[in-house]
Amino acid sequence: MALVVQKYGGSSVADLAAMRRVAARVIERHNAGDTVVVVVSAMGDTTDELLDMAGELTDNPPAREMDLLLSAGERISMSLLALAINEAGVSATAFTGAQAGLRTDGQYGQASIVGVVPERVARAVREGSVAIVAGFQGLDYDTDNVNTLGRGGSDTTAVALAASLGADVCEIYTDVDGLFTADPRIVPTARRITSISSEETLELAAHGAKILHLRAVEFARRYHVPLHVRSSFSDKEGTWIHTSKQEDTVEAPIISGIAHDRSNDKLTIVGVRDQPGFAARIFSLLAGAGVQIDTIVQDVATAGNGFTNISLTIPEGDAAAAQEVLAGAKEELGISDLQFNPNVGTLSLVGAGMRSHPWVSAKLFDALFQAGINIHLISSSEIRISVVVDDDRLDDAVRAVHTAFDLDADQIEAVVYGGTGR
Ligand code: ASP
Ligand code: MG
């Protein structure tokens, strides 16, 4: 008998037929003797539709009202699923995030979970019920207001509940059979990853792999919650994400997977004085403007004129702010030019085993060279190497690197079962 937290994403509860299918899955598990707590996302594209409707009404929605609105999507799902399960003769009790004891801070639209007190959930399952919890939301106890956790936040609800209940596993149900060595839309021969560390999953998720809410993986890692990412449309095993307690005993594969990200822009600051203090000034200006920075590369000042260049990648959304604040400081810093290139993308190769295999970067660069792809920037961590390339060559780059590292499966493994990709 296990305590299982199951999270079903929007495509798994997109309509009533899907809802019944999920109900049957939950009931099967419950009847097998496991204790089941379910977390649901909003149906299909509901959250986007709510955002669209709000946008029709106003350009300046009050944050409090928006969070209340968006939290409604998950509440519809939780209630309908509870109805479907009860109709099939199994007791199910639905809870909003607040009722389930999810306490958040007061940051509307991007709240953090500050505590979980899942007493009512625990009582419901003790009394033999299936507990169903609306994902993506919690209550700020200081103000008694509902806050949402940021897009994709239901994953984090599920992992936080699993951690606080001491669940044996948190199953994340989606419309693909788990994590793949690359995006199957780009690499049809991508292979399903059977098992991966949370550390590698964090690197993949942080570099564009749309697999899990980043904070959900961080939570799982911190509280040692084993995650099983799998499809709600099949019975196949998915991908197990093991946490640091277990990681020590697993021999890491050299490469686990490739993530890609098109949402970054490149900015090159030409003619930065090669003296202490100038980089500090630039980055404090950028930080002050709220610009998030991913890769930073400073050239060696070889020209002998006392100037160097700094290139960085930043999220698309931050480009305007970055340009504005730097343009304003051009005189002060003696910058000769600001070059901005939105047409770049990042490929990231991730694997815990690359720590002990120094030839990984050579092989990566060779694969890109063979494919005739030029590299703009390179950055790395202990278990990741990222390269920034031209956007229109990014797919080719992913395919070339996937093949070079022998990641291709013999047969097509990746099936996308649902979802509108919205
Ligand atoms: N419904 C929310 C969203 O679409 C939260 C989630 O699905 O996890 O972002
Ligand atoms: Mg989602």
Short mmCIF file of C-alpha atoms and ligand atoms in Angstrom, two decimals:
data_model
loop_
_atom_site.label_atom_id
_atom_site.label_comp_id
_atom_site.label_asym_id
_atom_site.label_seq_id
_atom_site.Cartn_x
_atom_site.Cartn_y
_atom_site.Cartn_z
CA MET A 1 0.00 0.00 0.00
CA ALA A 2 1.46 3.28 -1.08
CA LEU A 3 0.55 6.92 -0.72
CA VAL A 4 0.46 8.35 -4.22
CA VAL A 5 0.00 11.94 -5.37
CA GLN A 6 -1.13 12.05 -8.99
CA LYS A 7 -1.12 15.27 -10.98
CA TYR A 8 -3.10 15.50 -14.21
CA GLY A 9 -2.24 18.31 -16.60
CA GLY A 10 -4.68 20.27 -18.75
CA SER A 11 -4.56 17.96 -21.76
CA SER A 12 -5.37 14.96 -19.53
CA VAL A 13 -8.63 16.60 -18.37
CA ALA A 14 -9.40 18.53 -21.56
CA ASP A 15 -13.04 17.41 -21.85
CA LEU A 16 -15.57 15.20 -20.11
CA ALA A 17 -14.43 12.05 -21.88
CA ALA A 18 -10.89 12.74 -20.68
CA MET A 19 -12.23 13.47 -17.22
CA ARG A 20 -13.93 10.05 -17.13
CA ARG A 21 -10.73 8.39 -18.29
CA VAL A 22 -8.81 10.05 -15.47
CA ALA A 23 -11.55 9.06 -13.01
CA ALA A 24 -11.16 5.43 -14.10
CA ARG A 25 -7.38 5.61 -13.61
CA VAL A 26 -7.74 7.08 -10.15
CA ILE A 27 -10.35 4.50 -9.16
CA GLU A 28 -8.20 1.63 -10.40
CA ARG A 29 -5.36 2.81 -8.18
CA HIS A 30 -7.67 3.37 -5.23
CA ASN A 31 -9.21 -0.08 -5.61
CA ALA A 32 -5.75 -1.62 -5.74
CA GLY A 33 -5.36 -0.45 -2.15
CA ASP A 34 -3.23 2.66 -2.59
CA THR A 35 -4.07 5.97 -0.96
CA VAL A 36 -4.60 8.47 -3.76
CA VAL A 37 -4.42 12.26 -3.69
CA VAL A 38 -5.06 13.93 -7.04
CA VAL A 39 -4.00 17.40 -8.19
CA VAL A 40 -5.62 18.78 -11.33
CA SER A 41 -4.85 21.55 -13.81
CA ALA A 42 -7.48 23.57 -15.60
CA MET A 43 -9.22 21.82 -18.51
CA GLY A 44 -7.34 22.11 -21.82
CA ASP A 45 -6.66 25.74 -22.67
CA THR A 46 -8.94 27.16 -19.98
CA THR A 47 -6.26 29.33 -18.38
CA ASP A 48 -5.40 30.93 -21.72
CA GLU A 49 -9.08 31.46 -22.46
CA LEU A 50 -9.59 33.18 -19.11
CA LEU A 51 -6.58 35.38 -19.83
CA ASP A 52 -7.97 36.22 -23.28
CA MET A 53 -11.34 37.16 -21.84
CA ALA A 54 -9.77 39.37 -19.21
CA GLY A 55 -7.71 40.99 -21.94
CA GLU A 56 -10.88 41.79 -23.88
CA LEU A 57 -12.26 43.62 -20.88
CA THR A 58 -9.22 45.54 -19.72
CA ASP A 59 -5.58 46.36 -20.29
CA ASN A 60 -5.01 46.98 -16.57
CA PRO A 61 -6.54 44.16 -14.58
CA PRO A 62 -6.04 44.37 -10.81
CA ALA A 63 -3.69 41.56 -9.83
CA ARG A 64 -5.94 40.31 -7.05
CA GLU A 65 -8.91 39.88 -9.38
CA MET A 66 -6.78 38.16 -12.03
CA ASP A 67 -5.56 35.55 -9.57
CA LEU A 68 -9.07 34.87 -8.36
CA LEU A 69 -10.18 34.49 -11.98
CA LEU A 70 -7.33 32.17 -12.99
CA SER A 71 -7.77 30.01 -9.90
CA ALA A 72 -11.29 29.23 -11.15
CA GLY A 73 -9.99 27.01 -13.98
CA GLU A 74 -8.52 24.46 -11.60
CA ARG A 75 -11.62 24.58 -9.39
CA ILE A 76 -13.83 23.55 -12.29
CA SER A 77 -11.54 20.57 -12.93
CA MET A 78 -11.42 19.46 -9.29
CA SER A 79 -15.19 19.58 -8.94
CA LEU A 80 -15.96 17.78 -12.19
CA LEU A 81 -13.43 15.05 -11.43
CA ALA A 82 -14.94 14.57 -7.97
CA LEU A 83 -18.37 14.23 -9.58
CA ALA A 84 -17.11 11.65 -12.07
CA ILE A 85 -15.43 9.56 -9.36
CA ASN A 86 -18.41 9.70 -7.02
CA GLU A 87 -20.68 8.70 -9.89
CA ALA A 88 -18.58 5.56 -10.33
CA GLY A 89 -19.26 4.61 -6.72
CA VAL A 90 -16.00 5.73 -5.08
CA SER A 91 -15.98 8.54 -2.55
CA ALA A 92 -14.05 11.62 -3.71
CA THR A 93 -13.73 14.99 -1.99
CA ALA A 94 -12.52 18.09 -3.79
CA PHE A 95 -10.53 20.90 -2.18
CA THR A 96 -9.44 24.30 -3.40
CA GLY A 97 -5.80 25.10 -2.79
CA ALA A 98 -6.80 27.13 0.26
CA GLN A 99 -8.89 24.26 1.67
CA ALA A 100 -6.03 21.86 1.06
CA GLY A 101 -3.79 24.04 3.24
CA LEU A 102 -1.51 25.47 0.56
CA ARG A 103 -0.15 28.68 2.02
CA THR A 104 1.53 31.16 -0.26
CA ASP A 105 3.20 34.52 -0.02
CA GLY A 106 1.35 37.50 -1.46
CA GLN A 107 2.97 37.70 -4.87
CA TYR A 108 0.04 37.65 -7.25
CA GLY A 109 0.53 35.62 -10.40
CA GLN A 110 3.85 34.24 -9.25
CA ALA A 111 3.33 33.26 -5.62
CA SER A 112 5.67 30.94 -3.74
CA ILE A 113 4.45 28.23 -1.43
CA VAL A 114 5.47 29.09 2.12
CA GLY A 115 3.90 26.12 3.84
CA VAL A 116 1.49 23.23 3.42
CA VAL A 117 -0.92 22.17 6.15
CA PRO A 118 -2.88 19.42 4.42
CA GLU A 119 -5.04 18.39 7.35
CA ARG A 120 -8.31 18.17 5.48
CA VAL A 121 -6.69 16.21 2.67
CA ALA A 122 -5.15 13.79 5.17
CA ARG A 123 -8.47 13.38 6.95
CA ALA A 124 -10.35 12.74 3.71
CA VAL A 125 -8.00 9.95 2.64
CA ARG A 126 -7.96 8.50 6.15
CA GLU A 127 -11.72 8.22 5.89
CA GLY A 128 -11.38 6.29 2.65
CA SER A 129 -12.03 9.07 0.19
CA VAL A 130 -9.95 10.06 -2.79
CA ALA A 131 -8.81 13.67 -2.24
CA ILE A 132 -8.81 15.99 -5.23
CA VAL A 133 -6.97 19.28 -5.03
CA ALA A 134 -7.10 22.27 -7.38
CA GLY A 135 -3.55 22.95 -8.57
CA PHE A 136 -1.79 26.25 -9.23
CA GLN A 137 -3.17 28.17 -6.23
CA GLY A 138 -2.94 28.82 -2.54
CA LEU A 139 -4.00 31.27 0.11
CA ASP A 140 -1.96 34.13 1.55
CA TYR A 141 -2.87 33.80 5.23
CA ASP A 142 -1.88 37.40 5.95
CA THR A 143 -4.45 38.84 3.58
CA ASP A 144 -6.80 35.90 3.08
CA ASN A 145 -6.41 36.35 -0.67
CA VAL A 146 -6.03 33.67 -3.33
CA ASN A 147 -2.73 33.65 -5.21
CA THR A 148 -1.64 31.63 -8.21
CA LEU A 149 1.78 30.03 -8.59
CA GLY A 150 2.72 31.06 -12.12
CA ARG A 151 2.03 29.25 -15.39
CA GLY A 152 2.45 25.51 -15.09
CA GLY A 153 2.25 25.79 -11.31
CA SER A 154 0.06 22.73 -10.71
CA ASP A 155 3.20 20.58 -10.85
CA THR A 156 4.49 22.50 -7.87
CA THR A 157 1.22 22.07 -5.98
CA ALA A 158 1.51 18.31 -6.49
CA VAL A 159 5.11 18.03 -5.35
CA ALA A 160 4.55 20.29 -2.34
CA LEU A 161 1.57 18.17 -1.27
CA ALA A 162 3.53 14.98 -1.85
CA ALA A 163 6.37 16.32 0.30
CA SER A 164 4.13 17.40 3.14
CA LEU A 165 2.09 14.18 3.12
CA GLY A 166 5.24 12.05 2.91
CA ALA A 167 4.01 10.41 -0.30
CA ASP A 168 5.92 7.46 -1.73
CA VAL A 169 5.76 8.91 -5.22
CA CYS A 170 4.42 11.90 -7.09
CA GLU A 171 3.15 10.91 -10.52
CA ILE A 172 2.97 13.70 -13.09
CA TYR A 173 0.54 12.75 -15.85
CA THR A 174 0.89 14.50 -19.17
CA ASP A 175 0.32 13.85 -22.88
CA VAL A 176 3.71 12.31 -23.65
CA ASP A 177 5.33 9.18 -22.21
CA GLY A 178 7.87 11.04 -20.10
CA LEU A 179 11.07 12.95 -20.72
CA PHE A 180 12.86 12.47 -24.02
CA THR A 181 16.47 12.91 -25.04
CA ALA A 182 15.32 15.85 -27.22
CA ASP A 183 12.05 17.42 -28.30
CA PRO A 184 10.40 14.71 -30.46
CA ARG A 185 8.96 17.39 -32.77
CA ILE A 186 12.53 18.19 -33.79
CA VAL A 187 14.08 14.76 -33.35
CA PRO A 188 11.50 12.07 -34.14
CA THR A 189 13.98 9.40 -33.03
CA ALA A 190 14.32 10.91 -29.56
CA ARG A 191 14.54 8.23 -26.91
CA ARG A 192 12.52 8.09 -23.72
CA ILE A 193 14.70 8.67 -20.68
CA THR A 194 13.95 5.89 -18.20
CA SER A 195 15.64 7.49 -15.23
CA ILE A 196 17.32 10.83 -14.62
CA SER A 197 18.55 12.83 -11.64
CA SER A 198 16.67 15.88 -10.41
CA GLU A 199 19.86 17.86 -10.92
CA GLU A 200 19.88 17.08 -14.66
CA THR A 201 16.14 17.64 -14.89
CA LEU A 202 16.63 21.11 -13.42
CA GLU A 203 19.25 21.93 -16.04
CA LEU A 204 17.00 20.67 -18.85
CA ALA A 205 13.96 22.54 -17.55
CA ALA A 206 15.92 25.74 -16.98
CA HIS A 207 17.22 25.64 -20.55
CA GLY A 208 14.00 25.32 -22.45
CA ALA A 209 12.78 21.74 -22.07
CA LYS A 210 9.08 22.13 -21.40
CA ILE A 211 8.77 19.23 -19.04
CA LEU A 212 7.98 20.37 -15.57
CA HIS A 213 7.54 23.55 -13.61
CA LEU A 214 11.06 24.41 -12.47
CA ARG A 215 10.01 24.96 -8.89
CA ALA A 216 8.37 21.54 -8.80
CA VAL A 217 11.72 19.91 -9.54
CA GLU A 218 13.45 22.10 -6.96
CA PHE A 219 10.86 21.06 -4.37
CA ALA A 220 11.24 17.40 -5.26
CA ARG A 221 14.98 17.67 -4.94
CA ARG A 222 14.90 19.44 -1.62
CA TYR A 223 12.34 17.13 -0.01
CA HIS A 224 13.40 13.90 -1.73
CA VAL A 225 10.12 13.24 -3.50
CA PRO A 226 10.56 10.67 -6.28
CA LEU A 227 8.78 11.86 -9.43
CA HIS A 228 7.37 9.67 -12.16
CA VAL A 229 6.49 11.63 -15.31
CA ARG A 230 4.20 9.59 -17.56
CA SER A 231 1.29 9.71 -19.96
CA SER A 232 -2.33 9.58 -18.84
CA PHE A 233 -3.16 8.21 -22.29
CA SER A 234 -1.14 4.98 -21.99
CA ASP A 235 -0.03 2.51 -19.35
CA LYS A 236 3.63 2.75 -20.28
CA GLU A 237 6.27 3.45 -17.69
CA GLY A 238 7.43 7.02 -17.98
CA THR A 239 10.56 8.71 -16.67
CA TRP A 240 11.66 8.42 -13.05
CA ILE A 241 13.31 11.48 -11.61
CA HIS A 242 15.39 10.45 -8.65
CA THR A 243 16.53 12.82 -5.96
CA SER A 244 19.93 13.32 -4.40
CA LYS A 245 19.46 10.60 -1.79
CA GLN A 246 19.25 8.05 -4.57
CA GLU A 247 21.53 9.80 -7.04
CA ASP A 248 24.65 8.64 -5.27
CA THR A 249 23.91 5.03 -6.02
CA VAL A 250 23.09 5.51 -9.69
CA GLU A 251 25.81 5.54 -12.26
CA ALA A 252 25.11 8.60 -14.36
CA PRO A 253 24.91 8.32 -18.14
CA ILE A 254 27.35 10.63 -19.88
CA ILE A 255 24.58 12.47 -21.69
CA SER A 256 20.96 12.49 -20.54
CA GLY A 257 19.41 14.82 -23.04
CA ILE A 258 19.39 17.99 -25.10
CA ALA A 259 17.26 21.04 -24.37
CA HIS A 260 16.74 23.95 -26.72
CA ASP A 261 15.41 27.43 -26.20
CA ARG A 262 14.38 30.03 -28.76
CA SER A 263 13.20 32.59 -26.27
CA ASN A 264 16.53 34.33 -25.70
CA ASP A 265 18.06 37.31 -27.44
CA LYS A 266 21.72 38.12 -27.72
CA LEU A 267 23.14 41.49 -26.77
CA THR A 268 26.73 42.51 -27.42
CA ILE A 269 28.16 45.53 -25.69
CA VAL A 270 31.02 46.71 -27.84
CA GLY A 271 33.88 48.71 -26.41
CA VAL A 272 33.71 48.17 -22.68
CA ARG A 273 36.71 49.65 -20.91
CA ASP A 274 38.95 46.79 -19.77
CA GLN A 275 39.34 48.07 -16.22
CA PRO A 276 37.98 46.95 -12.87
CA GLY A 277 34.48 48.22 -12.16
CA PHE A 278 33.02 48.48 -15.66
CA ALA A 279 31.42 45.05 -15.76
CA ALA A 280 30.12 45.62 -12.24
CA ARG A 281 28.50 48.87 -13.35
CA ILE A 282 26.89 47.27 -16.43
CA PHE A 283 25.47 44.33 -14.53
CA SER A 284 24.16 46.43 -11.69
CA LEU A 285 22.36 48.61 -14.23
CA LEU A 286 20.84 45.51 -15.85
CA ALA A 287 19.88 44.03 -12.49
CA GLY A 288 18.30 47.31 -11.49
CA ALA A 289 16.16 47.16 -14.63
CA GLY A 290 15.03 43.64 -13.71
CA VAL A 291 16.82 42.03 -16.66
CA GLN A 292 17.43 38.30 -16.25
CA ILE A 293 20.75 37.17 -17.62
CA ASP A 294 21.58 33.72 -18.83
CA THR A 295 24.94 33.41 -20.57
CA ILE A 296 27.67 36.01 -20.20
CA VAL A 297 30.83 36.03 -22.28
CA GLN A 298 33.56 38.64 -22.11
CA ASP A 299 36.17 38.64 -24.84
CA VAL A 300 39.81 38.86 -23.96
CA ALA A 301 40.96 42.35 -24.81
CA THR A 302 43.40 41.43 -27.52
CA ALA A 303 43.18 44.53 -29.65
CA GLY A 304 45.48 46.27 -27.20
CA ASN A 305 43.33 49.38 -27.15
CA GLY A 306 42.09 48.81 -23.61
CA PHE A 307 38.58 47.86 -24.68
CA THR A 308 36.74 44.57 -24.67
CA ASN A 309 33.29 43.24 -25.66
CA ILE A 310 30.70 41.63 -23.43
CA SER A 311 27.98 39.43 -24.90
CA LEU A 312 25.02 38.11 -23.02
CA THR A 313 21.77 36.34 -23.61
CA ILE A 314 18.59 37.59 -22.01
CA PRO A 315 14.93 36.57 -22.21
CA GLU A 316 13.06 38.15 -25.15
CA GLY A 317 10.79 39.98 -22.77
CA ASP A 318 13.70 41.79 -21.11
CA ALA A 319 15.41 43.01 -24.29
CA ALA A 320 13.75 46.41 -24.45
CA ALA A 321 14.57 47.22 -20.82
CA ALA A 322 18.19 46.09 -21.28
CA GLN A 323 18.67 48.21 -24.39
CA GLU A 324 17.13 51.24 -22.77
CA VAL A 325 19.19 51.17 -19.60
CA LEU A 326 22.45 50.53 -21.46
CA ALA A 327 21.76 53.14 -24.11
CA GLY A 328 21.27 55.63 -21.29
CA ALA A 329 24.69 54.78 -19.86
CA LYS A 330 26.57 54.70 -23.17
CA GLU A 331 28.35 57.99 -22.59
CA GLU A 332 29.20 57.28 -18.98
CA LEU A 333 30.68 53.87 -19.80
CA GLY A 334 32.22 54.88 -23.10
CA ILE A 335 30.42 52.04 -24.89
CA SER A 336 30.93 52.37 -28.64
CA ASP A 337 28.06 50.19 -29.81
CA LEU A 338 25.16 48.01 -28.62
CA GLN A 339 24.44 45.12 -30.97
CA PHE A 340 21.23 43.29 -30.56
CA ASN A 341 20.40 39.95 -32.19
CA PRO A 342 16.99 38.40 -31.57
CA ASN A 343 17.57 35.57 -34.05
CA VAL A 344 19.49 33.22 -31.84
CA GLY A 345 18.69 30.04 -29.96
CA THR A 346 20.43 27.97 -27.33
CA LEU A 347 21.21 24.28 -27.39
CA SER A 348 22.09 22.72 -24.06
CA LEU A 349 23.63 19.30 -23.67
CA VAL A 350 23.02 17.88 -20.19
CA GLY A 351 24.47 14.87 -18.42
CA ALA A 352 25.77 14.18 -14.93
CA GLY A 353 28.36 11.82 -16.39
CA MET A 354 30.09 14.57 -18.39
CA ARG A 355 31.87 15.61 -15.20
CA SER A 356 34.37 12.83 -15.72
CA HIS A 357 34.48 12.90 -19.53
CA PRO A 358 36.42 15.91 -20.78
CA TRP A 359 35.95 14.99 -24.46
CA VAL A 360 32.24 15.88 -24.37
CA SER A 361 32.74 19.50 -25.43
CA ALA A 362 35.14 18.53 -28.22
CA LYS A 363 32.58 16.10 -29.58
CA LEU A 364 29.81 18.69 -29.33
CA PHE A 365 31.81 21.34 -31.20
CA ASP A 366 32.86 18.81 -33.82
CA ALA A 367 29.24 17.79 -34.45
CA LEU A 368 28.29 21.44 -34.97
CA PHE A 369 31.30 21.99 -37.22
CA GLN A 370 30.37 18.94 -39.35
CA ALA A 371 26.86 20.39 -39.72
CA GLY A 372 28.30 23.77 -40.71
CA ILE A 373 26.84 25.57 -37.72
CA ASN A 374 28.58 28.59 -36.28
CA ILE A 375 28.71 29.09 -32.52
CA HIS A 376 28.11 32.58 -31.10
CA LEU A 377 28.55 31.89 -27.39
CA ILE A 378 29.44 29.00 -25.15
CA SER A 379 28.69 28.53 -21.48
CA SER A 380 28.78 25.57 -19.18
CA SER A 381 28.11 24.19 -15.73
CA GLU A 382 29.48 20.98 -14.26
CA ILE A 383 26.81 18.94 -15.99
CA ARG A 384 25.81 21.12 -18.94
CA ILE A 385 27.32 22.74 -22.01
CA SER A 386 25.26 25.36 -23.83
CA VAL A 387 25.91 26.95 -27.19
CA VAL A 388 24.14 29.91 -28.74
CA VAL A 389 23.63 29.52 -32.50
CA ASP A 390 21.55 31.12 -35.24
CA ASP A 391 17.89 30.49 -34.64
CA ASP A 392 17.31 29.08 -38.12
CA ARG A 393 20.02 26.44 -37.56
CA LEU A 394 18.91 25.45 -34.08
CA ASP A 395 16.85 22.44 -35.16
CA ASP A 396 19.70 21.17 -37.33
CA ALA A 397 22.05 21.64 -34.40
CA VAL A 398 19.83 19.62 -32.07
CA ARG A 399 19.58 16.78 -34.61
CA ALA A 400 23.30 16.76 -35.34
CA VAL A 401 24.26 16.68 -31.66
CA HIS A 402 21.63 14.06 -30.85
CA THR A 403 23.09 11.76 -33.47
CA ALA A 404 26.70 12.51 -32.59
CA PHE A 405 26.08 11.39 -29.02
CA ASP A 406 24.30 8.20 -30.13
CA LEU A 407 21.03 9.18 -28.58
CA ASP A 408 18.79 8.12 -31.49
CA ALA A 409 16.38 5.28 -30.81
CA ASP A 410 16.04 2.44 -33.33
CA GLN A 411 12.30 2.84 -33.44
CA ILE A 412 10.08 5.86 -33.03
CA GLU A 413 9.29 5.99 -29.31
CA ALA A 414 7.73 9.38 -28.92
CA VAL A 415 3.95 9.63 -29.23
CA VAL A 416 2.11 12.83 -28.50
CA TYR A 417 -1.37 11.84 -27.37
CA GLY A 418 -3.19 15.10 -26.84
CA GLY A 419 -2.85 18.78 -26.24
CA THR A 420 -3.17 21.67 -28.58
CA GLY A 421 0.37 22.85 -28.01
CA ARG A 422 -0.98 26.18 -26.95
N1 ASP B 1 -3.59 26.03 -15.52
C1 ASP B 1 -2.34 26.66 -15.23
C2 ASP B 1 -1.61 26.94 -16.53
O1 ASP B 1 -2.14 26.68 -17.59
C3 ASP B 1 -1.49 25.86 -14.30
C4 ASP B 1 -1.08 24.50 -14.79
O2 ASP B 1 -1.61 23.99 -15.77
O3 ASP B 1 -0.21 23.91 -14.18
O4 ASP B 1 -0.52 27.44 -16.51
MG MG B 2 0.51 22.77 -17.57
#
